Coordinates of C-alpha atoms in Angstrom, one line a residue:
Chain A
X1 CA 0.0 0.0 0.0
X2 CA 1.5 3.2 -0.6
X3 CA -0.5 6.7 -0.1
X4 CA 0.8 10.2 1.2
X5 CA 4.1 10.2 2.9
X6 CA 4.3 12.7 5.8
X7 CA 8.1 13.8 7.7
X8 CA 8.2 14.3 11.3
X9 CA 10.4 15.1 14.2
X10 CA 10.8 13.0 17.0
X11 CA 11.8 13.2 20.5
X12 CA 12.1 10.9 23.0
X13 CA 13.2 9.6 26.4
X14 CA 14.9 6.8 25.0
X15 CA 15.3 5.2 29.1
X16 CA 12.3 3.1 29.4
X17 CA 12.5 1.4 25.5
X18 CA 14.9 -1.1 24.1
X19 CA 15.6 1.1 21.6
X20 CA 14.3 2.5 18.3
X21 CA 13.4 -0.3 16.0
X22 CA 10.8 -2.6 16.5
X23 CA 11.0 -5.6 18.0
X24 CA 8.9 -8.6 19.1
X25 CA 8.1 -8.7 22.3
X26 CA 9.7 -5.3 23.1
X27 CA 8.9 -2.2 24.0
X28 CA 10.2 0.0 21.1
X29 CA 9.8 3.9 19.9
X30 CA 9.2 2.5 15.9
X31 CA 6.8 0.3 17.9
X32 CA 4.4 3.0 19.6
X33 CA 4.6 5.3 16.4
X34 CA 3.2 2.4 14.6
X35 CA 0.7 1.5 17.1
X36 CA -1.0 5.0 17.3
X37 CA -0.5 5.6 13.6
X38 CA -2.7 2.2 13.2
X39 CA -5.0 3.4 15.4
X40 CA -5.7 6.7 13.7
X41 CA -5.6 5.1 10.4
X42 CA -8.6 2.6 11.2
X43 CA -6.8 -0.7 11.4
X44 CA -4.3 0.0 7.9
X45 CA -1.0 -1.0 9.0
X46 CA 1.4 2.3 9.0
X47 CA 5.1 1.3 8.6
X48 CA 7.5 3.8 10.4
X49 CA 11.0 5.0 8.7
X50 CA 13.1 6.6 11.0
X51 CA 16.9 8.3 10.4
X52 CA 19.0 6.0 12.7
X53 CA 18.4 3.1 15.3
X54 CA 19.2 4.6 18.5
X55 CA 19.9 1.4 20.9
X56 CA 18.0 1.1 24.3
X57 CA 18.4 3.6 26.6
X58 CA 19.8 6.0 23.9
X59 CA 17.6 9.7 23.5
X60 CA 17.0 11.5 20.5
X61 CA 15.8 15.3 20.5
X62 CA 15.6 15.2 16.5
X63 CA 15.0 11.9 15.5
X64 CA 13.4 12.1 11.9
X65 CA 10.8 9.8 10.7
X66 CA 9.1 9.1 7.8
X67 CA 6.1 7.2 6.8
X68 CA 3.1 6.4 4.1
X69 CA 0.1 7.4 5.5
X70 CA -3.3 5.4 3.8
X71 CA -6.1 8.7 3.6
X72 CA -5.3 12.9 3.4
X73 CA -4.8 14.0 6.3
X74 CA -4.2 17.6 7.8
X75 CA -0.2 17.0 8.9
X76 CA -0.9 19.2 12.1
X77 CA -4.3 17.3 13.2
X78 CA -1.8 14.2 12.3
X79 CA 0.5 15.2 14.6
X80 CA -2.0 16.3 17.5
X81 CA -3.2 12.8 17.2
X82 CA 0.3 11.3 17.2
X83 CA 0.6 13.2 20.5
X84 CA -2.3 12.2 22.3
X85 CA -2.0 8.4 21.5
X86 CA 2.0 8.1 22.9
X87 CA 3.0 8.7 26.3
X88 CA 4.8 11.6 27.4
X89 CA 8.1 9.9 27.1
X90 CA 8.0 10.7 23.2
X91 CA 6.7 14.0 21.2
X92 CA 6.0 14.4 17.6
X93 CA 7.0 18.2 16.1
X94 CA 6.9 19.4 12.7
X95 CA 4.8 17.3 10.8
X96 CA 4.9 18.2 7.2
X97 CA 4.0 16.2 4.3
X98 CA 7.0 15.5 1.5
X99 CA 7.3 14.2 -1.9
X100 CA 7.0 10.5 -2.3
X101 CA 11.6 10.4 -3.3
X102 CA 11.9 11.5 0.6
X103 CA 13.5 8.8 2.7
X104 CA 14.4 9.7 6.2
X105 CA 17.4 7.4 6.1
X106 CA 18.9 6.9 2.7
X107 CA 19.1 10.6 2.4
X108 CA 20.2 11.5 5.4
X109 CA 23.9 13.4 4.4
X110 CA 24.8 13.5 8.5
X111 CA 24.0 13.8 12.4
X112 CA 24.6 15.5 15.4
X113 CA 25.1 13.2 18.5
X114 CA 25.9 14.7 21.9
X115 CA 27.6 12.5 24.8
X116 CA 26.9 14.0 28.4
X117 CA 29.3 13.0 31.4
X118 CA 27.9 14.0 34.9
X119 CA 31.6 14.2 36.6
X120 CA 30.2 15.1 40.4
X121 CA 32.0 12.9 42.7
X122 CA 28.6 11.9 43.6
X123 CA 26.4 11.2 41.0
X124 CA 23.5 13.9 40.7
X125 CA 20.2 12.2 41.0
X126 CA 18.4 14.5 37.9
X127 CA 21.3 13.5 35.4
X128 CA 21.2 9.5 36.1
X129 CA 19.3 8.2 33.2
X130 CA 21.0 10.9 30.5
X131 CA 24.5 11.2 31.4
X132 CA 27.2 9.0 32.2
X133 CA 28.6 9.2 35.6
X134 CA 32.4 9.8 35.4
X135 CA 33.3 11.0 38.7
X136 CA 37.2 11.5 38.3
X137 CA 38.9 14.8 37.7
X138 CA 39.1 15.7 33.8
X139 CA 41.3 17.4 31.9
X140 CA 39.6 19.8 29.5
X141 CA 43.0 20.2 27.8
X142 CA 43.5 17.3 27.0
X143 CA 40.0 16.3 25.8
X144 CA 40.0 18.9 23.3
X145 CA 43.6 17.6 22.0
X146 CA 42.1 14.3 21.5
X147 CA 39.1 15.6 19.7
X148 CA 41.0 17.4 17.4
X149 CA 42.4 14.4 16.2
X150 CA 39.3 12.5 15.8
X151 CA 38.0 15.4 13.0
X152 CA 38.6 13.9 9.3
X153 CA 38.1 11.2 7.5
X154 CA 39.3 8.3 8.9
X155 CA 38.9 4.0 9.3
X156 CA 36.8 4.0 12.3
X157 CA 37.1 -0.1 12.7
X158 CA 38.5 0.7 16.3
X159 CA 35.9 2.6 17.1
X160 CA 32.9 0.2 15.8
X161 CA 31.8 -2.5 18.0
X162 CA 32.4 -5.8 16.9
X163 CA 28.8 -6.7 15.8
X164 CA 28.6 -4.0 13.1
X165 CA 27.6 -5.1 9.7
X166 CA 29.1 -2.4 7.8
X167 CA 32.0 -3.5 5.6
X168 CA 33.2 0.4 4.7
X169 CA 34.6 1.9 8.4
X170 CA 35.4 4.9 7.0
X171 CA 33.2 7.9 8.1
X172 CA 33.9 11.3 8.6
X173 CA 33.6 13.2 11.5
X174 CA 33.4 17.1 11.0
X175 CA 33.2 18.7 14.2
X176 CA 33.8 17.3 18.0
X177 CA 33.9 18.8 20.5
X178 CA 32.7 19.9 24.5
X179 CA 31.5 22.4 26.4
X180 CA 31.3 21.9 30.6
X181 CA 28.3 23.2 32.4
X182 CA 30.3 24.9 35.7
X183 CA 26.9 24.5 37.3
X184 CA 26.1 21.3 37.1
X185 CA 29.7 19.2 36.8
X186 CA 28.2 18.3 33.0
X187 CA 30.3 17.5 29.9
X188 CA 28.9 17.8 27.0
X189 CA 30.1 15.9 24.0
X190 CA 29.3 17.2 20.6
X191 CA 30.0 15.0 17.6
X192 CA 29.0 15.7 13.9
X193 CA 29.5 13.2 11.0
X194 CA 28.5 11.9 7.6
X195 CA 27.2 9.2 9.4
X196 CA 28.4 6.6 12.5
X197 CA 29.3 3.1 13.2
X198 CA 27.5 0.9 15.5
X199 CA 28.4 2.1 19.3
X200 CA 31.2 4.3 17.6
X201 CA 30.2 7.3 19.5
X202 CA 29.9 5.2 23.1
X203 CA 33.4 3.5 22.1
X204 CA 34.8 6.7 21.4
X205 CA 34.1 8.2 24.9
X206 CA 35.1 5.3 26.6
X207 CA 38.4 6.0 24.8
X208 CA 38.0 10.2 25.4
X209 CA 37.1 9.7 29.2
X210 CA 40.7 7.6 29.6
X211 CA 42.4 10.4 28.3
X212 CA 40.2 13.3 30.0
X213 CA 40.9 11.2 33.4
X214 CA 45.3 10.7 32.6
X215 CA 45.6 6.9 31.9
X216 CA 45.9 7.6 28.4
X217 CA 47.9 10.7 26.4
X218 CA 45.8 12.7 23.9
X219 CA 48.7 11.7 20.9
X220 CA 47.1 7.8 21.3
X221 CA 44.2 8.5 19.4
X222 CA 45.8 8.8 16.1
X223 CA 47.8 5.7 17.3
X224 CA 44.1 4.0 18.0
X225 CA 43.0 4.8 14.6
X226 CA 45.9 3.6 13.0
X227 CA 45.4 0.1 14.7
X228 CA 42.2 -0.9 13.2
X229 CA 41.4 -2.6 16.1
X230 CA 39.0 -2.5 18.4
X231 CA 40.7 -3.6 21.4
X232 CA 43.1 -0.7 21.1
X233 CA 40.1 2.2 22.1
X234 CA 38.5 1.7 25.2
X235 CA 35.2 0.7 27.2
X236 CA 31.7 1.2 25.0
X237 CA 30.4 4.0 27.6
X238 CA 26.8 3.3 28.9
X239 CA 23.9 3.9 26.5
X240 CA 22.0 6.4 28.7
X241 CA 24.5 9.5 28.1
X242 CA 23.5 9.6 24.2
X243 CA 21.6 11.9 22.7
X244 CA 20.4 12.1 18.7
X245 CA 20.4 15.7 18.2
X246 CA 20.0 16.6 14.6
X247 CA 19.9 14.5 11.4
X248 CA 21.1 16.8 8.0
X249 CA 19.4 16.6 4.9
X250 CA 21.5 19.3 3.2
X251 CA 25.2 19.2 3.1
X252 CA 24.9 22.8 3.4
X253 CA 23.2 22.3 7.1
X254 CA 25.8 20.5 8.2
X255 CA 28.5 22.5 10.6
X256 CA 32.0 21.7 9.9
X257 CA 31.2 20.7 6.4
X258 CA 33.2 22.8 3.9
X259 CA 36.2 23.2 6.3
X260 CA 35.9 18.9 6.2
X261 CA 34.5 17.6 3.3
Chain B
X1 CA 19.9 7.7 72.5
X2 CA 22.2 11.0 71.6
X3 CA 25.5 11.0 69.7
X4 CA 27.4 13.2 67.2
X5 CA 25.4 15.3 65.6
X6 CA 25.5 15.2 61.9
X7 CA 24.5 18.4 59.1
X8 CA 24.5 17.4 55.3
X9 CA 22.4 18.4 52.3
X10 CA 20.5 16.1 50.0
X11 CA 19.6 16.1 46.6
X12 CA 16.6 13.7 45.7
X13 CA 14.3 13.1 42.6
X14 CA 10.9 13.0 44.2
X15 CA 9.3 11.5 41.3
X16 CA 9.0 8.4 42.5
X17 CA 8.8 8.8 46.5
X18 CA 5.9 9.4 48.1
X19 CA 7.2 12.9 49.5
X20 CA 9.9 13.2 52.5
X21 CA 8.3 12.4 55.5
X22 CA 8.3 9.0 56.7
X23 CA 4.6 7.3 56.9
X24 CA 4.3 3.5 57.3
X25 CA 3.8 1.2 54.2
X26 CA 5.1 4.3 52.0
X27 CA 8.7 5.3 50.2
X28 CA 9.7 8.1 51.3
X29 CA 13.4 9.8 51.5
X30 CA 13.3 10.2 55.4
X31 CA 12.1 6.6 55.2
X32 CA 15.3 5.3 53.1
X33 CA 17.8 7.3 54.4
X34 CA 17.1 6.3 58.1
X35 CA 17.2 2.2 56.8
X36 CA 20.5 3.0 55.4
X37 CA 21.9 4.8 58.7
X38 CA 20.4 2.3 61.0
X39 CA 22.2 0.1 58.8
X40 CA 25.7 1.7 58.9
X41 CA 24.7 1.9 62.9
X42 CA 24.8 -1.5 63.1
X43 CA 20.6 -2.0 63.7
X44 CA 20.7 1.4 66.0
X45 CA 18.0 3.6 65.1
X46 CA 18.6 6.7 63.5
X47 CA 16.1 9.3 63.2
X48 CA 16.4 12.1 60.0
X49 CA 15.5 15.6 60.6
X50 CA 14.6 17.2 57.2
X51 CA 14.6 21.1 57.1
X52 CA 11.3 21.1 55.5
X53 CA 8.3 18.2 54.1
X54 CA 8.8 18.0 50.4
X55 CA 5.2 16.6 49.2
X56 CA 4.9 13.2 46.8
X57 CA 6.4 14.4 43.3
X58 CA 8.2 17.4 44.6
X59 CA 12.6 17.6 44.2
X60 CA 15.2 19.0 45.8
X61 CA 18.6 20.3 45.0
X62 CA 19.6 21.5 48.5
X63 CA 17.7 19.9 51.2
X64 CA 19.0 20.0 54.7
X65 CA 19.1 17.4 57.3
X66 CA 20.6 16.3 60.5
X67 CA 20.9 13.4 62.6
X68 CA 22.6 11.9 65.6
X69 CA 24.7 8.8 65.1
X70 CA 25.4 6.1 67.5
X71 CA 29.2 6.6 67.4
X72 CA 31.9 8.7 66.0
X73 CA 32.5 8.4 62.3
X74 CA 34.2 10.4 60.1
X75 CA 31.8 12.3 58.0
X76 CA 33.5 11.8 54.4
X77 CA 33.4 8.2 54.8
X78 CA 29.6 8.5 56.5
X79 CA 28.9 10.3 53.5
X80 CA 30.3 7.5 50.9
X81 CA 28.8 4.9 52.5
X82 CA 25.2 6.5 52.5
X83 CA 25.8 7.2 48.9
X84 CA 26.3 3.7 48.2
X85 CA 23.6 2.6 50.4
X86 CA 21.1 4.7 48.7
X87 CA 19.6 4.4 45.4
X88 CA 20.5 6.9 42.7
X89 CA 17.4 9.1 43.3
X90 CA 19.3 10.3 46.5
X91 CA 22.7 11.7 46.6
X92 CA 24.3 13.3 49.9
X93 CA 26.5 16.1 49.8
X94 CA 28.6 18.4 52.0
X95 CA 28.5 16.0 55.3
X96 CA 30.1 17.6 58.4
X97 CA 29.8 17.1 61.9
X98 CA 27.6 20.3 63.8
X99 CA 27.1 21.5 67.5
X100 CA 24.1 19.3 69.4
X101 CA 22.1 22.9 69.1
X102 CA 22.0 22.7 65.2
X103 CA 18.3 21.6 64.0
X104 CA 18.0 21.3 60.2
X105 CA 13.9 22.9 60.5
X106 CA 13.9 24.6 63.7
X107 CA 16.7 27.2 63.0
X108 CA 15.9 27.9 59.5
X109 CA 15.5 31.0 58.5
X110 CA 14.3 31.3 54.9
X111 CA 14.3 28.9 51.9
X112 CA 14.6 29.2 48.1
X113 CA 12.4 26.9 45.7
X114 CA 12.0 27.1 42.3
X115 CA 9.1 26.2 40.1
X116 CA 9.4 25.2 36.7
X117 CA 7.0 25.1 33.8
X118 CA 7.5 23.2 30.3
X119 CA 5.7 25.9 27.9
X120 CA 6.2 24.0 24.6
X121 CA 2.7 23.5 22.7
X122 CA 3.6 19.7 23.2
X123 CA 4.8 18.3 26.5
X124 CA 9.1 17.9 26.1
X125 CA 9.9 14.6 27.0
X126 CA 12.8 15.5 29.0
X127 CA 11.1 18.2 31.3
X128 CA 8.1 16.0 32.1
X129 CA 9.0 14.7 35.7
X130 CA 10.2 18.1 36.4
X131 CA 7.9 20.5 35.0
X132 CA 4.5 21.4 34.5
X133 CA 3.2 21.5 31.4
X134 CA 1.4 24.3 30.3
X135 CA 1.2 25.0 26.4
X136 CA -0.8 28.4 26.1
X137 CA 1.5 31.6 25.2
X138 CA 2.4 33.2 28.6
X139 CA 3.3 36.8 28.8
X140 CA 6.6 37.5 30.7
X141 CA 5.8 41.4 31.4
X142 CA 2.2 40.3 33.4
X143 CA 4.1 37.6 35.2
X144 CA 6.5 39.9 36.1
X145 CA 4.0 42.8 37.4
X146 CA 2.3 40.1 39.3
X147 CA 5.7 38.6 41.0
X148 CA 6.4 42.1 42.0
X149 CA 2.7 42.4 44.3
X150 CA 3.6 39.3 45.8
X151 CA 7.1 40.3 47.3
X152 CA 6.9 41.9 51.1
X153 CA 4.9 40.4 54.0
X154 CA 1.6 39.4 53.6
X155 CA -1.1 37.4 54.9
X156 CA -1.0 34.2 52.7
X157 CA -4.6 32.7 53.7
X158 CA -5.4 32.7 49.9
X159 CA -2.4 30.6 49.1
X160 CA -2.7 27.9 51.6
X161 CA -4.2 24.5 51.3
X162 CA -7.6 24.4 53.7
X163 CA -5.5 21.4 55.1
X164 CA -2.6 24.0 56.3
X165 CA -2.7 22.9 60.3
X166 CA -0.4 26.4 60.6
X167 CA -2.7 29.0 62.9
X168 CA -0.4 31.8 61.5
X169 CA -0.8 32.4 57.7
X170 CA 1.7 35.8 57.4
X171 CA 5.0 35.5 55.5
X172 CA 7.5 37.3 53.9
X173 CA 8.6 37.2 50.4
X174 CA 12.0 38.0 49.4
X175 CA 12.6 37.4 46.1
X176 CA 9.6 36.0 43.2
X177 CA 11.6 36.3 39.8
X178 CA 11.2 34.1 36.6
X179 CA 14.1 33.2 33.9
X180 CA 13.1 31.9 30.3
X181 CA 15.3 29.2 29.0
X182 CA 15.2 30.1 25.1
X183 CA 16.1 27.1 23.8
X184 CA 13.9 24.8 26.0
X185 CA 10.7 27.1 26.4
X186 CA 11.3 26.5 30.2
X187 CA 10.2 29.1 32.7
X188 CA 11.9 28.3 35.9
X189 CA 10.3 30.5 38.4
X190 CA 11.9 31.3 42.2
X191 CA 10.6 32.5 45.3
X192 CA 12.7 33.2 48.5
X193 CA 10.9 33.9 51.6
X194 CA 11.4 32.9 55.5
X195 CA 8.7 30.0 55.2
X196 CA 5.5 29.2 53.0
X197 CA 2.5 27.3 53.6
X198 CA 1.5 24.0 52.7
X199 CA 0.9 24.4 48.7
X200 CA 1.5 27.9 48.8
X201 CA 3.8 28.0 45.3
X202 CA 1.8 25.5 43.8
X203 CA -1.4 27.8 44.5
X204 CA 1.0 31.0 43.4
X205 CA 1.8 29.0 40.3
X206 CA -1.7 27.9 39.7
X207 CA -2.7 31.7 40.1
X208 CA 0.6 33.1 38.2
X209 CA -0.5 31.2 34.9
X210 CA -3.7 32.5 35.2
X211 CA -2.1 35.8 34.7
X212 CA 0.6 34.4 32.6
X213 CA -1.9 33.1 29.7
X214 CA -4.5 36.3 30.1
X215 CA -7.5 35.0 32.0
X216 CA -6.1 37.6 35.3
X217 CA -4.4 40.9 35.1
X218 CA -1.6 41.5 37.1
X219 CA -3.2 43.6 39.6
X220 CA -5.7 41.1 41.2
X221 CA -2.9 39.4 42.8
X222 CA -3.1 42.2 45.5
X223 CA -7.4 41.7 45.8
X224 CA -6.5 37.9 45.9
X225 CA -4.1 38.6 48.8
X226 CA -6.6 40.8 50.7
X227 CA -9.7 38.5 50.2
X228 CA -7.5 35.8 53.0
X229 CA -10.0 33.0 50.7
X230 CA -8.4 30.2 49.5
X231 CA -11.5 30.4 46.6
X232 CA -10.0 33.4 45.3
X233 CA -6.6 31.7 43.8
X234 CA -5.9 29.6 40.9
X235 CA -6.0 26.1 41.2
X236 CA -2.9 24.1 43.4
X237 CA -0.2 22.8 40.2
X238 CA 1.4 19.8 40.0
X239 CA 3.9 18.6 42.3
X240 CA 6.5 17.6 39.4
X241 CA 7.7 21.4 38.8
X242 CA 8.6 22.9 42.6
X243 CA 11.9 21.8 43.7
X244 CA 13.7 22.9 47.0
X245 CA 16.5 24.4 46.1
X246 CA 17.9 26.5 49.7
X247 CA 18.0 26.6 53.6
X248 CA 19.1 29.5 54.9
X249 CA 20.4 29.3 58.5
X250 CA 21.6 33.1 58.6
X251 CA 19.6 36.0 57.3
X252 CA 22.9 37.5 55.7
X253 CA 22.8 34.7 53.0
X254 CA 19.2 35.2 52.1
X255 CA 18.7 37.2 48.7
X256 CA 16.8 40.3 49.2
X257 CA 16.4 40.0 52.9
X258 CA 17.8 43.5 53.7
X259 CA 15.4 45.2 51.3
X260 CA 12.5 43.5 52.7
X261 CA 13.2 42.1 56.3

């Protein structure tokens, strides 16, 4: 069945799901969007696209979706609906509809991740189930040495967990970098790329927090790289700390691009 | 039984207790912080004094307690082993033995809360244990002419749950200011004073959207505070946005208490 395809935004708590795609038997965000979108289309089975797979436990502020919807519908009533039929751990925003050649992930050119560290000594009971706890002193320094070299394009296989599928490791990663919250104790991690490997970005902080904390030096990274291995980086970091920020369309959207690409 | 006194402040989640004060057959934060020093003590019971009764729902950044333990311990390692004791929703901070005179409620002389509301058109995920939600457009002048009538001494009466068991309904407002977080549509809203009823800044909230979103002018907040009639005010908000942020134990640290006291 095909009818009018419709593009939204979507954000969501990712804490309480085992992760974006559907699943039997699971609790998943792909699964609630099709559940309401059944509802409101009578019974018609409505088959969800979305940008990326966030994992369990992983959050997204601007997860994209697509989808074919069966009968015309008014995108904002669409939306409204969307709203009222999920639970307040996701929201639907700018609903519009788009030309039948749009495809939330094939077309995707990049995305924005962010990666937030709560480094109190104790961990603060508001950030628990969206940052990772970290509570030894960091270097900022040194951080920002290391994420220098992670900008370019470069054979991620150290960086991709062992289960990825993807036979091409090369990405390219235009802009990373982090900005501390002096109130809170937060680090936030801000990575931008033509697109990532499986638990690249979690593997990657396990690797940044070693250097941010002194058991590694910031020159190892382009070591790490050069290894093509993934036992060289460090620990995958916990799921809860990432966030899906943005997904690009338009290479002209995406920051670091010209300087990168 | 008396011992060494104990001061320390405590940050706590409230979102799934059912307030602070301990009542059989309930969670509560008194209730698992006393299991966890009666613990450390051995199976001695430890009773918590909080600075103030946080309702079911409601958070707080900086509340204060005290305690007397059994024996001497060092405070740092009291500390650590609470934290581990506890479950993440809690976290204790700034430990330090006091004099047997210090009482976390009795001797307090102010507090700071703040209240936040979530003012996107649909409910952000993120701020929904910790906000209210309220989607009309709110007017930030009005709510700031009305914050203004509501600093100074007054009698509350209007503002007080009918289930307030406190004879004497007069208090002082410090400070009542509101910040608007641009790029999450939060308005976190404070209020200093030297006590406040049961519900009083959920009631203020309730009444402060009323003039936020148009359906009250500014001024009536002055008719509402003369009327003494708990009918006059808005409606009591939810629990999720107030948090306790500060206990003053010296009138010097309290903002705006020379302009006002």
């Amino acid at each position: 069945m095909t009818g009018l395809r419709y593009k939204a935004k979507i954000i969501y708590d990712g804490t309480h799901f085992s992760g974006y795609q559907i699943q039997p038997d699971e609790r998943t965000v792909q699964g609630d969007l099709e559940k309401v979108l059944t509802k409101i289309a009578k019974g018609e089975n409505v088959r969800v696209h979305g940008a990326g797979r966030t994992d369990a436990g992983v959050h997204a502020r601007g997860q994209i979706i697509h989808f074919d919807f069966p009968f015309d519908i008014d995108p904002v009533g669409l939306m409204t609906g969307m709203n009222s039929g999920t639970t307040s751990e996701i929201t639907i925003l700018d609903m519009e509809r788009v030309d039948d050649s749009f495809h939330a992930r094939y077309l995707a050119k990049g995305k924005k991740y962010t990666y937030r560290v709560d480094n109190n000594r104790f961990r603060d009971p508001f950030l628990r189930h969206y940052s990772h706890h970290h509570r030894y002193p960091m270097t900022r320094e040194k951080v920002e040495q290391a994420l220098k070299q992670l900008v370019g394009r470069h054979d991620f296989t150290s960086f991709a967990s062992t289960h990825s599928d993807k036979e091409d490791k090369v990405r390219t990663i235009y802009q990373a970098s982090v900005k501390v919250d002096e109130d809170t104790n937060e680090w936030v991690f801000t990575f931008v790329g033509n697109g990532f490997l499986y638990n690249m970005i979690r593997i990657l902080m396990g690797t940044l927090l070693q250097v941010a904390d002194g058991r590694r030096e910031p020159e190892e990274i382009k070591e790490i790289i050069a290894a093509r291995d993934r036992e060289a980086a460090g620990p995958t970091l916990s799921p809860s700390g990432l966030c899906m920020e943005t997904v690009y369309y338009d290479t002209e959207d995406i920051p670091g691009y010209h300087k990168e690409g």
